[in-house]
PDB file of C-alpha atoms in Angstrom:
ATOM      1  CA  ALA A   1      19.619  49.661   9.373  1.00  0.00           C
ATOM      2  CA  GLN A   2      22.363  51.006  11.547  1.00  0.00           C
ATOM      3  CA  SER A   3      24.944  53.267   9.887  1.00  0.00           C
ATOM      4  CA  VAL A   4      28.217  54.843  10.965  1.00  0.00           C
ATOM      5  CA  THR A   5      29.752  57.981   9.514  1.00  0.00           C
ATOM      6  CA  GLN A   6      33.414  58.841   9.945  1.00  0.00           C
ATOM      7  CA  LEU A   7      34.085  62.397   8.870  1.00  0.00           C
ATOM      8  CA  GLY A   8      37.302  62.675   6.901  1.00  0.00           C
ATOM      9  CA  SER A   9      38.917  59.777   5.080  1.00  0.00           C
ATOM     10  CA  HIS A  10      42.339  61.243   5.944  1.00  0.00           C
ATOM     11  CA  VAL A  11      43.437  63.341   8.920  1.00  0.00           C
ATOM     12  CA  SER A  12      46.930  64.840   9.149  1.00  0.00           C
ATOM     13  CA  VAL A  13      48.521  66.023  12.377  1.00  0.00           C
ATOM     14  CA  SER A  14      51.986  66.935  13.552  1.00  0.00           C
ATOM     15  CA  GLU A  15      53.745  64.872  16.174  1.00  0.00           C
ATOM     16  CA  GLY A  16      52.682  66.147  19.590  1.00  0.00           C
ATOM     17  CA  ALA A  17      49.427  67.672  18.335  1.00  0.00           C
ATOM     18  CA  LEU A  18      45.922  66.740  19.390  1.00  0.00           C
ATOM     19  CA  VAL A  19      44.301  63.872  17.515  1.00  0.00           C
ATOM     20  CA  LEU A  20      40.538  64.080  16.880  1.00  0.00           C
ATOM     21  CA  LEU A  21      38.795  61.454  14.770  1.00  0.00           C
ATOM     22  CA  ARG A  22      35.057  61.864  14.346  1.00  0.00           C
ATOM     23  CA  CYS A  23      32.350  59.203  14.427  1.00  0.00           C
ATOM     24  CA  ASN A  24      28.569  59.586  14.276  1.00  0.00           C
ATOM     25  CA  TYR A  25      26.035  56.770  14.399  1.00  0.00           C
ATOM     26  CA  SER A  26      22.404  56.579  13.372  1.00  0.00           C
ATOM     27  CA  SER A  27      20.698  54.565  16.092  1.00  0.00           C
ATOM     28  CA  SER A  28      18.001  56.205  18.203  1.00  0.00           C
ATOM     29  CA  VAL A  29      18.706  53.745  21.000  1.00  0.00           C
ATOM     30  CA  PRO A  30      22.190  53.951  22.552  1.00  0.00           C
ATOM     31  CA  PRO A  31      24.143  51.132  20.974  1.00  0.00           C
ATOM     32  CA  TYR A  32      27.468  49.542  21.759  1.00  0.00           C
ATOM     33  CA  LEU A  33      30.297  51.526  20.151  1.00  0.00           C
ATOM     34  CA  PHE A  34      33.839  50.517  19.294  1.00  0.00           C
ATOM     35  CA  TRP A  35      37.037  52.032  17.946  1.00  0.00           C
ATOM     36  CA  TYR A  36      39.545  49.755  16.220  1.00  0.00           C
ATOM     37  CA  VAL A  37      42.992  50.476  14.759  1.00  0.00           C
ATOM     38  CA  GLN A  38      44.541  48.771  11.746  1.00  0.00           C
ATOM     39  CA  TYR A  39      48.187  48.888  10.717  1.00  0.00           C
ATOM     40  CA  PRO A  40      49.031  48.110   7.071  1.00  0.00           C
ATOM     41  CA  ASN A  41      48.240  44.558   5.990  1.00  0.00           C
ATOM     42  CA  GLN A  42      47.203  43.525   9.487  1.00  0.00           C
ATOM     43  CA  GLY A  43      43.988  42.701  11.293  1.00  0.00           C
ATOM     44  CA  LEU A  44      42.079  45.095  13.519  1.00  0.00           C
ATOM     45  CA  GLN A  45      42.957  45.748  17.145  1.00  0.00           C
ATOM     46  CA  LEU A  46      40.455  47.067  19.671  1.00  0.00           C
ATOM     47  CA  LEU A  47      41.290  50.522  21.046  1.00  0.00           C
ATOM     48  CA  LEU A  48      38.246  50.968  23.272  1.00  0.00           C
ATOM     49  CA  LYS A  49      34.526  50.327  23.526  1.00  0.00           C
ATOM     50  CA  TYR A  50      31.439  51.937  25.034  1.00  0.00           C
ATOM     51  CA  THR A  51      28.905  49.691  26.736  1.00  0.00           C
ATOM     52  CA  SER A  52      26.910  52.290  28.735  1.00  0.00           C
ATOM     53  CA  ALA A  53      28.980  52.042  31.930  1.00  0.00           C
ATOM     54  CA  ALA A  54      30.566  55.489  31.494  1.00  0.00           C
ATOM     55  CA  THR A  55      30.323  58.124  28.790  1.00  0.00           C
ATOM     56  CA  LEU A  56      34.092  58.804  28.761  1.00  0.00           C
ATOM     57  CA  VAL A  57      35.930  55.679  27.779  1.00  0.00           C
ATOM     58  CA  LYS A  58      39.682  55.264  28.089  1.00  0.00           C
ATOM     59  CA  GLY A  59      41.507  52.875  25.814  1.00  0.00           C
ATOM     60  CA  ILE A  60      44.968  51.699  24.969  1.00  0.00           C
ATOM     61  CA  ASN A  61      47.895  53.863  23.820  1.00  0.00           C
ATOM     62  CA  GLY A  62      46.475  57.026  25.430  1.00  0.00           C
ATOM     63  CA  PHE A  63      43.289  57.177  23.345  1.00  0.00           C
ATOM     64  CA  GLU A  64      39.895  58.015  24.742  1.00  0.00           C
ATOM     65  CA  ALA A  65      36.399  58.603  23.382  1.00  0.00           C
ATOM     66  CA  GLU A  66      33.309  60.328  24.689  1.00  0.00           C
ATOM     67  CA  PHE A  67      29.778  59.086  24.061  1.00  0.00           C
ATOM     68  CA  LYS A  68      27.362  61.966  23.461  1.00  0.00           C
ATOM     69  CA  LYS A  69      23.814  60.745  23.053  1.00  0.00           C
ATOM     70  CA  SER A  70      22.417  64.155  22.111  1.00  0.00           C
ATOM     71  CA  GLU A  71      24.874  64.397  19.222  1.00  0.00           C
ATOM     72  CA  THR A  72      24.871  60.637  18.389  1.00  0.00           C
ATOM     73  CA  SER A  73      28.646  60.888  18.405  1.00  0.00           C
ATOM     74  CA  PHE A  74      31.593  58.887  19.697  1.00  0.00           C
ATOM     75  CA  HIS A  75      34.680  60.882  18.710  1.00  0.00           C
ATOM     76  CA  LEU A  76      38.173  59.507  19.379  1.00  0.00           C
ATOM     77  CA  THR A  77      40.867  61.751  20.851  1.00  0.00           C
ATOM     78  CA  LYS A  78      44.472  61.629  21.979  1.00  0.00           C
ATOM     79  CA  PRO A  79      46.164  64.667  23.529  1.00  0.00           C
ATOM     80  CA  SER A  80      49.535  64.224  21.837  1.00  0.00           C
ATOM     81  CA  ALA A  81      50.134  62.307  18.612  1.00  0.00           C
ATOM     82  CA  HIS A  82      53.078  59.977  18.236  1.00  0.00           C
ATOM     83  CA  MET A  83      54.574  58.759  14.988  1.00  0.00           C
ATOM     84  CA  SER A  84      53.508  55.227  15.892  1.00  0.00           C
ATOM     85  CA  ASP A  85      49.843  56.342  15.867  1.00  0.00           C
ATOM     86  CA  ALA A  86      49.885  56.532  12.071  1.00  0.00           C
ATOM     87  CA  ALA A  87      47.345  53.906  11.015  1.00  0.00           C
ATOM     88  CA  GLU A  88      43.748  53.526   9.875  1.00  0.00           C
ATOM     89  CA  TYR A  89      41.026  53.886  12.497  1.00  0.00           C
ATOM     90  CA  PHE A  90      37.564  52.389  12.307  1.00  0.00           C
ATOM     91  CA  CYS A  91      34.475  53.225  14.304  1.00  0.00           C
ATOM     92  CA  ALA A  92      31.913  50.427  14.643  1.00  0.00           C
ATOM     93  CA  VAL A  93      28.473  50.057  16.192  1.00  0.00           C
ATOM     94  CA  SER A  94      26.435  47.138  17.436  1.00  0.00           C
ATOM     95  CA  ASP A  95      22.752  47.445  18.244  1.00  0.00           C
ATOM     96  CA  GLN A  96      21.357  46.201  21.539  1.00  0.00           C
ATOM     97  CA  GLY A  97      20.696  42.493  21.193  1.00  0.00           C
ATOM     98  CA  TYR A  98      23.079  41.900  18.300  1.00  0.00           C
ATOM     99  CA  SER A  99      26.678  40.696  18.219  1.00  0.00           C
ATOM    100  CA  THR A 100      27.331  41.827  14.640  1.00  0.00           C
ATOM    101  CA  LEU A 101      29.104  45.103  13.906  1.00  0.00           C
ATOM    102  CA  THR A 102      28.520  47.839  11.344  1.00  0.00           C
ATOM    103  CA  PHE A 103      31.725  49.678  10.466  1.00  0.00           C
ATOM    104  CA  GLY A 104      32.430  53.159   9.230  1.00  0.00           C
ATOM    105  CA  LYS A 105      34.598  53.603   6.142  1.00  0.00           C
ATOM    106  CA  GLY A 106      37.669  54.396   8.214  1.00  0.00           C
ATOM    107  CA  THR A 107      39.954  57.378   8.747  1.00  0.00           C
ATOM    108  CA  MET A 108      43.626  57.234   7.878  1.00  0.00           C
ATOM    109  CA  LEU A 109      45.698  59.142  10.442  1.00  0.00           C
ATOM    110  CA  LEU A 110      48.915  60.632   9.104  1.00  0.00           C
ATOM    111  CA  VAL A 111      51.490  61.923  11.611  1.00  0.00           C
ATOM    112  CA  SER A 112      54.291  64.189  10.448  1.00  0.00           C
ATOM    113  CA  PRO A 113      57.471  64.961  12.390  1.00  0.00           C
TER     114      PRO A 113
ATOM    115  CA  ASP B   1      48.723  31.754  22.899  1.00  0.00           C
ATOM    116  CA  GLY B   2      45.036  32.214  22.198  1.00  0.00           C
ATOM    117  CA  GLY B   3      44.057  33.852  18.976  1.00  0.00           C
ATOM    118  CA  ILE B   4      42.742  33.671  15.453  1.00  0.00           C
ATOM    119  CA  THR B   5      44.786  32.378  12.550  1.00  0.00           C
ATOM    120  CA  GLN B   6      44.088  32.903   8.886  1.00  0.00           C
ATOM    121  CA  SER B   7      45.909  31.199   6.095  1.00  0.00           C
ATOM    122  CA  PRO B   8      47.416  31.860   3.725  1.00  0.00           C
ATOM    123  CA  LYS B   9      48.508  35.489   4.142  1.00  0.00           C
ATOM    124  CA  TYR B  10      48.558  36.032   0.361  1.00  0.00           C
ATOM    125  CA  LEU B  11      46.597  34.054  -2.209  1.00  0.00           C
ATOM    126  CA  PHE B  12      46.624  34.284  -5.980  1.00  0.00           C
ATOM    127  CA  ARG B  13      44.040  32.584  -8.177  1.00  0.00           C
ATOM    128  CA  LYS B  14      42.999  32.613 -11.781  1.00  0.00           C
ATOM    129  CA  GLU B  15      39.642  34.045 -12.726  1.00  0.00           C
ATOM    130  CA  GLY B  16      36.873  31.435 -12.629  1.00  0.00           C
ATOM    131  CA  GLN B  17      38.443  29.283  -9.910  1.00  0.00           C
ATOM    132  CA  ASN B  18      36.902  28.725  -6.510  1.00  0.00           C
ATOM    133  CA  VAL B  19      39.196  29.367  -3.551  1.00  0.00           C
ATOM    134  CA  THR B  20      38.832  28.612   0.168  1.00  0.00           C
ATOM    135  CA  LEU B  21      40.208  30.834   2.897  1.00  0.00           C
ATOM    136  CA  SER B  22      40.935  29.311   6.272  1.00  0.00           C
ATOM    137  CA  CYS B  23      40.026  30.753   9.676  1.00  0.00           C
ATOM    138  CA  GLU B  24      40.742  28.988  12.962  1.00  0.00           C
ATOM    139  CA  GLN B  25      40.294  30.236  16.531  1.00  0.00           C
ATOM    140  CA  ASN B  26      41.310  28.766  19.886  1.00  0.00           C
ATOM    141  CA  LEU B  27      39.490  31.344  22.015  1.00  0.00           C
ATOM    142  CA  ASN B  28      36.512  29.035  22.621  1.00  0.00           C
ATOM    143  CA  HIS B  29      34.264  31.640  21.000  1.00  0.00           C
ATOM    144  CA  ASP B  30      30.803  30.667  19.841  1.00  0.00           C
ATOM    145  CA  ALA B  31      30.489  33.255  17.067  1.00  0.00           C
ATOM    146  CA  MET B  32      32.650  33.799  14.007  1.00  0.00           C
ATOM    147  CA  TYR B  33      32.500  36.380  11.235  1.00  0.00           C
ATOM    148  CA  TRP B  34      33.901  37.029   7.751  1.00  0.00           C
ATOM    149  CA  TYR B  35      34.462  40.548   6.422  1.00  0.00           C
ATOM    150  CA  ARG B  36      35.668  41.929   3.142  1.00  0.00           C
ATOM    151  CA  GLN B  37      37.790  45.083   3.123  1.00  0.00           C
ATOM    152  CA  ASP B  38      38.288  47.274   0.064  1.00  0.00           C
ATOM    153  CA  PRO B  39      40.162  50.613   0.091  1.00  0.00           C
ATOM    154  CA  GLY B  40      37.908  53.410   1.316  1.00  0.00           C
ATOM    155  CA  GLN B  41      34.984  51.037   1.949  1.00  0.00           C
ATOM    156  CA  GLY B  42      35.530  49.979   5.529  1.00  0.00           C
ATOM    157  CA  LEU B  43      34.663  46.401   6.475  1.00  0.00           C
ATOM    158  CA  ARG B  44      31.572  44.736   5.063  1.00  0.00           C
ATOM    159  CA  LEU B  45      30.065  41.617   6.598  1.00  0.00           C
ATOM    160  CA  ILE B  46      29.917  38.567   4.321  1.00  0.00           C
ATOM    161  CA  TYR B  47      28.687  35.757   6.598  1.00  0.00           C
ATOM    162  CA  TYR B  48      28.534  35.029  10.286  1.00  0.00           C
ATOM    163  CA  SER B  49      27.885  32.015  12.473  1.00  0.00           C
ATOM    164  CA  GLN B  50      26.729  32.051  16.075  1.00  0.00           C
ATOM    165  CA  ILE B  51      26.738  28.304  16.607  1.00  0.00           C
ATOM    166  CA  VAL B  52      28.103  25.174  14.974  1.00  0.00           C
ATOM    167  CA  ASN B  53      26.173  24.032  11.881  1.00  0.00           C
ATOM    168  CA  ASP B  54      24.372  27.353  11.547  1.00  0.00           C
ATOM    169  CA  PHE B  55      25.275  30.571   9.716  1.00  0.00           C
ATOM    170  CA  GLN B  56      23.606  33.695   8.357  1.00  0.00           C
ATOM    171  CA  LYS B  57      24.195  35.910   5.360  1.00  0.00           C
ATOM    172  CA  GLY B  58      25.653  39.331   5.927  1.00  0.00           C
ATOM    173  CA  ASP B  59      25.388  42.376   3.706  1.00  0.00           C
ATOM    174  CA  ILE B  60      27.409  41.028   0.754  1.00  0.00           C
ATOM    175  CA  ALA B  61      26.983  37.226   0.745  1.00  0.00           C
ATOM    176  CA  GLU B  62      26.488  36.791  -3.013  1.00  0.00           C
ATOM    177  CA  GLY B  63      29.299  34.766  -4.565  1.00  0.00           C
ATOM    178  CA  TYR B  64      30.523  33.394  -1.220  1.00  0.00           C
ATOM    179  CA  SER B  65      29.820  30.276   0.819  1.00  0.00           C
ATOM    180  CA  VAL B  66      30.774  29.116   4.320  1.00  0.00           C
ATOM    181  CA  SER B  67      30.564  26.112   6.596  1.00  0.00           C
ATOM    182  CA  ARG B  68      30.755  25.703  10.367  1.00  0.00           C
ATOM    183  CA  GLU B  69      31.324  22.035  11.132  1.00  0.00           C
ATOM    184  CA  LYS B  70      33.540  22.707  14.146  1.00  0.00           C
ATOM    185  CA  LYS B  71      33.453  25.444  16.752  1.00  0.00           C
ATOM    186  CA  GLU B  72      37.066  26.366  16.004  1.00  0.00           C
ATOM    187  CA  SER B  73      36.824  26.648  12.230  1.00  0.00           C
ATOM    188  CA  PHE B  74      34.874  28.850   9.797  1.00  0.00           C
ATOM    189  CA  PRO B  75      36.242  28.525   6.240  1.00  0.00           C
ATOM    190  CA  LEU B  76      35.114  30.914   3.505  1.00  0.00           C
ATOM    191  CA  THR B  77      34.870  29.866  -0.144  1.00  0.00           C
ATOM    192  CA  VAL B  78      35.038  32.558  -2.770  1.00  0.00           C
ATOM    193  CA  THR B  79      33.229  31.139  -5.760  1.00  0.00           C
ATOM    194  CA  SER B  80      33.534  31.952  -9.439  1.00  0.00           C
ATOM    195  CA  ALA B  81      30.177  33.746  -9.123  1.00  0.00           C
ATOM    196  CA  GLN B  82      31.810  36.546  -7.114  1.00  0.00           C
ATOM    197  CA  LYS B  83      32.283  39.279  -9.703  1.00  0.00           C
ATOM    198  CA  ASN B  84      35.136  41.147  -8.074  1.00  0.00           C
ATOM    199  CA  PRO B  85      36.870  38.868  -5.554  1.00  0.00           C
ATOM    200  CA  THR B  86      40.187  40.710  -5.246  1.00  0.00           C
ATOM    201  CA  ALA B  87      40.176  42.134  -1.695  1.00  0.00           C
ATOM    202  CA  PHE B  88      41.503  41.779   1.841  1.00  0.00           C
ATOM    203  CA  TYR B  89      39.479  39.239   3.855  1.00  0.00           C
ATOM    204  CA  LEU B  90      39.274  39.372   7.633  1.00  0.00           C
ATOM    205  CA  CYS B  91      37.941  36.769  10.021  1.00  0.00           C
ATOM    206  CA  ALA B  92      36.789  37.599  13.560  1.00  0.00           C
ATOM    207  CA  SER B  93      35.243  35.875  16.545  1.00  0.00           C
ATOM    208  CA  ASN B  94      33.533  36.675  19.835  1.00  0.00           C
ATOM    209  CA  GLY B  95      31.273  35.166  22.444  1.00  0.00           C
ATOM    210  CA  GLY B  96      28.174  35.927  20.393  1.00  0.00           C
ATOM    211  CA  ARG B  97      26.512  38.219  22.942  1.00  0.00           C
ATOM    212  CA  ALA B  98      25.493  41.801  22.244  1.00  0.00           C
ATOM    213  CA  GLY B  99      28.374  44.154  22.965  1.00  0.00           C
ATOM    214  CA  ASP B 100      31.041  41.442  22.927  1.00  0.00           C
ATOM    215  CA  THR B 101      34.343  42.564  21.462  1.00  0.00           C
ATOM    216  CA  GLN B 102      35.188  41.005  18.140  1.00  0.00           C
ATOM    217  CA  TYR B 103      38.770  39.770  17.865  1.00  0.00           C
ATOM    218  CA  PHE B 104      40.331  39.739  14.429  1.00  0.00           C
ATOM    219  CA  GLY B 105      42.749  37.513  12.583  1.00  0.00           C
ATOM    220  CA  PRO B 106      45.651  38.911  10.514  1.00  0.00           C
ATOM    221  CA  GLY B 107      43.739  38.696   7.226  1.00  0.00           C
ATOM    222  CA  THR B 108      44.208  37.088   3.806  1.00  0.00           C
ATOM    223  CA  ARG B 109      44.854  39.178   0.727  1.00  0.00           C
ATOM    224  CA  LEU B 110      43.272  37.512  -2.289  1.00  0.00           C
ATOM    225  CA  THR B 111      44.279  38.557  -5.776  1.00  0.00           C
ATOM    226  CA  VAL B 112      42.457  37.148  -8.766  1.00  0.00           C
ATOM    227  CA  LEU B 113      44.452  37.353 -11.981  1.00  0.00           C
TER     228      LEU B 113
END
């Protein structure tokens, strides 16, 4: 079964610093990969997704992620954190041929002034 | 506006009672999903449906039931057999094809007293 590992349940950065949230998946075949953001007591919002068109994927709010097959990784980055980026971030994977998603446990991003 | 609605936002029930959570979408999506979210656990799939009158168990279906009588609606019943029902429940939908983005509702927080 597919699995997703997000390293670090909490990540703290200062406003203006680089954001790096890590995601590794287990599939041997390149899957579809997603990053979602969740604000407290709300649903999930798609940040970006990888569907094999390009290895560097740009999303909303200045986020981007790079698919690295050799490392089975799909890390999320943003050059400069903003206070409004404080939220929980989830990486998810879908195998080829399936519409269901397997989620990581999430990483809470804390942004300090 | 197209989207997914879940009601109610907050729900309180006594132990031993069944409770039904509502999920409606007007996105004309074929597939719908129910997830359970617990702190530090990510999202876990309860049930999903890819077509009207058909549904499949997810990873944690025990103690839950669903129906899909209409394309727009996918209600979830939390039965008294669910040992620990207090959680945040999220509904999602998509076109049902591999790689399709799942769109999420705002969630229902269920507390069993």
